Each structure stands twice: as structure tokens, then as C-alpha cells.
Coordinates of C-alpha atoms in Angstrom, one line a residue:
M1 CA -134.6 6.4 -115.4
K2 CA -133.4 6.8 -111.8
Y3 CA -133.6 10.4 -110.6
S4 CA -131.4 11.9 -107.9
K5 CA -131.1 15.3 -106.3
K6 CA -127.8 15.9 -108.1
Y7 CA -129.4 15.1 -111.5
L8 CA -132.3 17.4 -110.9
K9 CA -130.1 20.2 -109.8
E10 CA -128.5 20.2 -113.3
Y11 CA -131.9 19.6 -114.9
D12 CA -133.2 22.8 -113.3
K13 CA -130.5 24.8 -115.2
T14 CA -132.1 23.9 -118.6
H15 CA -135.7 23.2 -117.8
E16 CA -138.4 25.5 -116.4
F17 CA -140.3 24.2 -113.4
I18 CA -144.1 24.7 -113.2
P19 CA -145.3 24.7 -109.5
L20 CA -147.7 22.1 -108.4
T21 CA -150.0 24.9 -107.2
R22 CA -151.3 25.2 -110.7
D23 CA -154.5 23.3 -110.7
Y24 CA -154.1 21.9 -114.3
L25 CA -150.8 20.4 -113.4
F26 CA -151.8 19.2 -109.9
K27 CA -154.8 17.3 -111.3
A28 CA -152.8 15.6 -114.0
I29 CA -150.0 14.5 -111.6
M30 CA -152.5 13.2 -109.0
L31 CA -154.2 11.0 -111.6
K32 CA -150.8 9.4 -112.2
N33 CA -150.1 8.9 -108.5
I34 CA -153.4 7.7 -107.1
E35 CA -152.1 5.8 -104.0
I36 CA -150.0 8.8 -102.9
F37 CA -152.9 11.1 -103.4
K38 CA -155.3 8.8 -101.5
K39 CA -153.0 8.7 -98.5
F40 CA -152.7 12.5 -98.6
L41 CA -156.5 12.9 -98.5
I42 CA -157.0 10.5 -95.7
N43 CA -154.3 12.2 -93.6
T44 CA -155.1 15.8 -94.3
L45 CA -158.9 15.3 -93.7
Y46 CA -158.3 13.1 -90.6
L47 CA -160.3 10.2 -91.9
D48 CA -160.5 6.9 -90.1
L49 CA -159.8 4.9 -93.3
D50 CA -157.1 2.5 -94.2
P51 CA -155.4 3.6 -97.5
N52 CA -154.7 0.0 -98.4
N53 CA -158.4 -1.0 -98.1
C54 CA -160.2 2.1 -99.4
N55 CA -161.4 2.7 -102.9
I56 CA -160.9 6.0 -104.6
I57 CA -162.9 7.0 -107.8
F58 CA -162.1 10.1 -109.8
I59 CA -165.1 12.0 -111.2
D60 CA -165.2 15.1 -113.4
K61 CA -168.3 17.2 -113.2
E62 CA -169.3 20.6 -114.5
L63 CA -171.3 22.5 -112.0
V64 CA -174.7 23.6 -113.2
R65 CA -175.1 27.3 -114.0
E66 CA -178.0 28.8 -112.0
N67 CA -178.3 31.9 -114.2
K68 CA -177.0 33.1 -117.5
K69 CA -174.5 35.5 -116.0
E70 CA -172.8 32.8 -113.9
H71 CA -169.7 31.3 -115.4
G72 CA -169.6 27.6 -115.8
K73 CA -167.2 26.0 -113.4
V74 CA -165.3 22.7 -113.9
V75 CA -164.2 21.4 -110.5
D76 CA -160.4 20.9 -110.2
L77 CA -160.6 17.4 -108.8
N78 CA -163.7 15.5 -107.7
V79 CA -163.3 12.1 -106.1
K80 CA -165.3 9.5 -104.1
L81 CA -163.4 8.0 -101.2
G82 CA -164.8 4.9 -99.6
N83 CA -168.5 4.3 -99.8
N84 CA -170.0 7.6 -98.7
L85 CA -167.6 10.5 -99.0
L86 CA -167.5 12.9 -101.9
I87 CA -164.5 15.3 -102.0
N88 CA -164.0 18.3 -104.3
I89 CA -160.4 19.5 -104.3
E90 CA -159.6 22.9 -105.5
V91 CA -156.1 24.5 -105.9
N92 CA -156.1 28.2 -105.7
T93 CA -152.9 30.0 -106.9
Y94 CA -154.0 33.4 -105.4
D95 CA -155.7 34.2 -102.2
F96 CA -159.0 36.1 -102.3
S97 CA -161.4 37.4 -99.7
L98 CA -164.5 35.5 -100.9
I99 CA -163.0 32.0 -100.8
K100 CA -165.3 30.7 -98.1
R101 CA -168.4 32.1 -99.7
R102 CA -167.5 30.7 -103.1
N103 CA -166.8 27.3 -101.6
Q104 CA -170.1 27.3 -99.8
L105 CA -171.9 27.6 -103.2
Y106 CA -169.8 24.8 -104.7
I107 CA -170.3 22.3 -101.9
E108 CA -174.0 22.7 -101.9
K109 CA -174.2 22.1 -105.6
L110 CA -171.9 19.1 -105.4
D111 CA -173.9 17.6 -102.6
T112 CA -177.1 17.5 -104.7
L113 CA -175.4 16.7 -108.0
D114 CA -174.3 13.4 -106.6
L115 CA -177.9 12.2 -106.5
E116 CA -178.9 9.8 -109.2
V117 CA -182.2 9.8 -111.0
G118 CA -184.9 8.3 -108.7
D119 CA -182.9 8.8 -105.5
K120 CA -184.6 10.3 -102.5
Y121 CA -183.1 13.2 -100.7
N122 CA -183.0 11.3 -97.4
I123 CA -180.0 9.3 -98.7
L124 CA -178.0 12.5 -98.2
N125 CA -178.1 11.5 -94.5
N126 CA -175.8 8.7 -95.2
K127 CA -173.1 10.5 -97.1
Y128 CA -170.6 13.3 -96.6
T129 CA -169.4 16.1 -98.9
Y130 CA -166.1 17.8 -98.2
Q131 CA -164.7 20.8 -100.0
L132 CA -160.9 20.8 -99.7
N133 CA -159.2 24.0 -100.8
L134 CA -155.5 24.0 -101.2
N135 CA -154.6 27.7 -101.1
A136 CA -151.2 28.7 -102.3
K137 CA -150.9 31.6 -99.8
E138 CA -147.3 32.4 -99.3
K139 CA -147.7 33.8 -95.8
S140 CA -150.2 32.6 -93.2
K141 CA -150.2 32.2 -89.5
I142 CA -153.0 29.6 -89.8
G143 CA -152.5 26.3 -91.5
E144 CA -156.1 25.1 -91.6
E145 CA -159.5 26.6 -91.5
E146 CA -162.8 24.7 -91.3
V147 CA -166.2 25.9 -92.1
L148 CA -169.4 24.1 -91.0
L149 CA -173.1 25.1 -91.2
Y150 CA -174.0 26.6 -87.8
N151 CA -177.3 27.4 -86.1
V152 CA -176.7 30.7 -84.3
T153 CA -180.0 30.6 -82.4
L154 CA -179.5 27.1 -81.0
N155 CA -175.7 27.5 -80.7
E156 CA -175.0 24.2 -82.4
I157 CA -173.6 22.8 -85.6
F158 CA -176.5 22.5 -88.1
D159 CA -174.9 19.9 -90.4
D160 CA -171.5 18.3 -90.0
K161 CA -171.8 16.3 -93.2
L162 CA -170.9 19.4 -95.3
R163 CA -167.5 20.6 -94.5
I164 CA -165.2 23.2 -96.1
I165 CA -161.5 22.7 -95.2
I166 CA -159.0 25.3 -96.3
K167 CA -155.3 24.5 -96.1
N168 CA -152.9 27.4 -96.5
L169 CA -149.9 25.8 -98.2
G170 CA -147.4 28.6 -97.3
Y171 CA -147.9 27.8 -93.6
Y172 CA -146.6 24.3 -94.0
K173 CA -143.8 25.4 -96.3
N174 CA -142.6 27.8 -93.6
K175 CA -142.9 25.0 -90.9
Y176 CA -140.8 22.7 -93.2
K177 CA -138.1 25.4 -93.5
K178 CA -137.9 25.6 -89.7
D179 CA -137.2 21.8 -89.6
I180 CA -140.3 21.2 -87.5
N181 CA -141.5 17.6 -87.3
L182 CA -144.3 17.3 -89.8
G183 CA -146.8 14.6 -90.8
Y184 CA -147.2 13.0 -94.3
D185 CA -149.9 15.5 -95.4
E186 CA -148.0 18.5 -94.1
I187 CA -144.8 17.6 -96.0
F188 CA -146.9 16.9 -99.1
M189 CA -148.4 20.4 -98.9
A190 CA -144.9 21.9 -98.4
G191 CA -143.8 20.1 -101.5
M192 CA -146.6 21.7 -103.5
M193 CA -144.9 25.0 -102.8
A194 CA -141.5 23.9 -104.2
S195 CA -140.0 26.2 -106.8
S196 CA -137.7 23.8 -108.5
Y197 CA -137.3 20.1 -109.4
E198 CA -134.4 19.8 -106.9
E199 CA -136.4 21.3 -104.1
L200 CA -139.5 19.1 -104.9
Y201 CA -137.3 16.0 -104.8
D202 CA -135.7 17.1 -101.5
I203 CA -139.1 17.6 -99.8
M204 CA -141.0 14.6 -101.2
S205 CA -138.1 12.3 -100.4
K206 CA -139.1 12.7 -96.7
I207 CA -142.3 10.8 -97.3
L208 CA -141.7 8.8 -100.6
K209 CA -139.0 6.3 -101.1
G210 CA -137.6 4.2 -104.0
D211 CA -139.9 3.6 -106.9
K212 CA -142.7 5.7 -105.5
L213 CA -140.5 8.8 -105.3
N214 CA -139.0 8.1 -108.7
K215 CA -142.4 7.6 -110.3
F216 CA -143.7 10.8 -108.7
I217 CA -140.8 12.9 -110.0
E218 CA -141.0 11.3 -113.4
S219 CA -144.7 12.3 -113.7
V220 CA -143.9 15.9 -112.7
I221 CA -141.2 16.1 -115.4
K222 CA -143.4 14.6 -118.1
M223 CA -146.4 16.8 -117.3
N224 CA -144.2 19.8 -117.4
M225 CA -143.6 18.9 -121.1
D226 CA -147.3 18.3 -121.9
N227 CA -148.6 20.7 -124.5
F228 CA -151.8 21.6 -122.6
V229 CA -149.9 22.3 -119.4
L230 CA -147.4 24.4 -121.3
H231 CA -150.2 26.3 -123.0
E232 CA -151.9 27.1 -119.7
W233 CA -148.6 28.0 -118.1
E234 CA -147.5 30.4 -120.9
K235 CA -150.9 32.0 -121.0
E236 CA -150.8 32.5 -117.2
K237 CA -147.4 34.1 -117.4
F238 CA -148.5 36.2 -120.4
D239 CA -151.6 37.5 -118.6
F240 CA -149.7 38.3 -115.4
M241 CA -147.0 40.1 -117.4
L242 CA -149.6 42.3 -119.2
E243 CA -151.4 43.1 -115.9
E244 CA -148.1 44.1 -114.3
N245 CA -147.1 46.2 -117.3
I246 CA -150.4 48.1 -117.3
K247 CA -150.2 48.7 -113.6
K248 CA -146.7 50.0 -114.0
Q249 CA -147.6 52.4 -116.8
A250 CA -150.6 53.6 -114.8
R251 CA -148.4 54.5 -111.9
E252 CA -145.8 56.2 -114.1
E253 CA -148.2 58.3 -116.1
G254 CA -150.8 59.0 -113.5
L255 CA -153.4 60.0 -116.1
K256 CA -156.3 58.2 -117.7
E257 CA -155.2 59.3 -121.2
G258 CA -151.7 57.9 -120.6
L259 CA -153.1 54.7 -119.2
D260 CA -155.3 54.1 -122.2
E261 CA -152.5 54.8 -124.7
G262 CA -150.0 52.8 -122.6
K263 CA -152.3 49.8 -122.5
T264 CA -152.4 49.5 -126.2
L265 CA -148.7 50.0 -126.8
G266 CA -147.7 47.9 -123.8
I267 CA -149.9 45.0 -124.7
E268 CA -148.5 44.8 -128.3
E269 CA -144.8 45.1 -127.1
K270 CA -145.3 42.4 -124.4
T271 CA -147.1 40.2 -126.9
I272 CA -144.2 40.3 -129.2
E273 CA -141.7 39.7 -126.3
M274 CA -143.8 36.7 -125.2
I275 CA -144.0 35.2 -128.7
K276 CA -140.2 35.5 -129.1
S277 CA -139.7 33.7 -125.7
M278 CA -142.1 30.9 -126.8
L279 CA -140.3 30.6 -130.1
E280 CA -137.0 30.3 -128.4
N281 CA -138.5 27.5 -126.2
N282 CA -139.6 25.7 -129.4
L283 CA -143.3 25.8 -128.8
S284 CA -145.5 25.1 -131.8
Y285 CA -147.1 27.9 -133.9
E286 CA -150.5 26.5 -132.9
I287 CA -149.8 26.9 -129.2
I288 CA -148.3 30.3 -129.6
S289 CA -151.3 31.4 -131.7
K290 CA -153.7 30.3 -129.0
V291 CA -151.9 32.1 -126.2
S292 CA -151.1 35.4 -128.1
G293 CA -154.1 35.8 -130.4
K294 CA -151.7 36.3 -133.4
N295 CA -152.2 34.2 -136.5
V296 CA -149.4 31.8 -137.7
D297 CA -148.2 34.2 -140.5
E298 CA -147.7 37.0 -137.9
I299 CA -145.8 34.7 -135.7
K300 CA -143.5 33.6 -138.6
E301 CA -142.8 37.3 -139.3
I302 CA -141.7 37.8 -135.7
E303 CA -139.6 34.6 -135.9
K304 CA -137.7 36.2 -138.9
S305 CA -136.6 39.1 -136.6
L306 CA -135.0 36.6 -134.3
K307 CA -132.8 35.3 -137.2
D308 CA -131.9 38.7 -138.5

């Protein structure tokens, strides 16, 4: 099918749009648009590589837990670009104060995990490891931050082969709104902050044309209907709704007793509301059960109330 801005404007009226700032969606879409993603990486990391003559390999790895209290972490997107560059790409929906510290731990693990059995550590001198963090921060005066290992005593960079690059997506979205001349990677990041199919098409059409644009939009639409993506999206909305409801009740009641009671009542009410919404959107009993914690029989009872 040939997509157009007009078609997507109507499509938005009947179909929910999941932002590309959700890591589970971003990863799936990039796997279906490898050449576009490769060009984005080369541009945003200022690499002296030719996209047409550069290999990209996708690798999934789970970082090793260093103690039993540490949660296992599956990297969002881990790729090898060219012969000697390992890149871990993370998409963060929310900003947080320890982002640089957390990324420092990840990049050090990734750097050594890439070693094969029998390899010597001196081969690390011939390779680079970058941590690219795409941070969905709505407002930021800074578009890019870069972190390197630095020797304070000698006043010099200790190791430029390990780099943490943080891109604040909201900065590029705001620049795009002001109609400032942007590069390929900057427009791409502005597109990640789109809030509808029509807006995404409008932004991405500035850097993608013809079949490439059509394929990209088609992959976004298809992944928005994927059961796993829908499950993660509904769970995220559900968790956010519960959190906001609890905060609201805490503000209104102002007492610990009221908060404890309100938590229980509020969670149950919001659970039922969420289940009704998912039923109306024709999600399966299995997905609804996983998100809400209710069994199928309970869900069917709630479904009956919709028909009464």
C-alpha cells in the first residue's frame, strides 16, 4: 500500500499511535529498516564511514549480573558497525539523574563481554565501544552530551575508545518546530518524538523518499499491531495510571491511613477500567490477563458488564 499524509491523518482517528521512544518498538522497527538505521548511527556519531560500504551486525546480549541484588539487563539494541566498533543503543522514555553513572557501568561490561574465549585483553586497543543513549527528554537546552574517561591529575583524556553519547530528543524536536535547517540524524531524532502517524510521516519525509519512506511507515504501523508491543504499551499505560492515581489520592487525603486504603481501592477500580478499555480494543484474554493479573474467568465477568 502507498501511504500518504492525508491517509495517515484519517488513520490516526481510529488507531492509537505508540511513540518510537518506547525501546521495545524502536528496536523492532530498526531491525526492519537496517539501512536507515545504519545511516542514522554513522551521522549521529560523526563516524568516517560510508553507509554503502559498511557492514552492520545486530547482537543481543544480556549483561552479566555482578551480584544477586542486581537486576539482569538486556540491552535495547547492540550492534557491530564496521570492523572494530561496538555500539549499545538505549532508548529512555524518562529522564533520570543517574543516567551517566548507569551508562558507565554498561559500557564497561559491554567492552569486555565482546572478548571471545582465548582472546587477549590487548585486542581492546584496536576496537571502540560506544554507548548511545537516546533520551526522550521533552525540554532540554542541550542536544548532545559526551562522557569520556578523564585523568584529572594529568589533565588529559584517559581512554577515548570508550564513549558515552547522550542525545536529548526533545532538543531536536524543538529545533525542528522552529524550522531550523537540520541534518539527517537530527530530523530522525525529531521523528522519534512524533505523537501521531501523520506527524511521523511529515517529519520522516524530509529525509526518506519513495519506497524507503513507505516501507518505514508500514513497519511502524505493523509493529503497532504486534501483540508483544501492544502488551508492553498497555502495561506501561496501566502502571502509569496506577501511579498517578495513588499520587492523587495521597495529595487529596494527606494521611497515611487514607493513602493505604486509597491504594487498594484505586488499584482495583483502575484495573477494571483498564480491562474494559482493552476489551473494547479487542485484545485477547491472554494479553489482558498478563497485564492486569486477573484470570480469564474474572475478565469474562467484567466483559459481561459491558454488554449489560
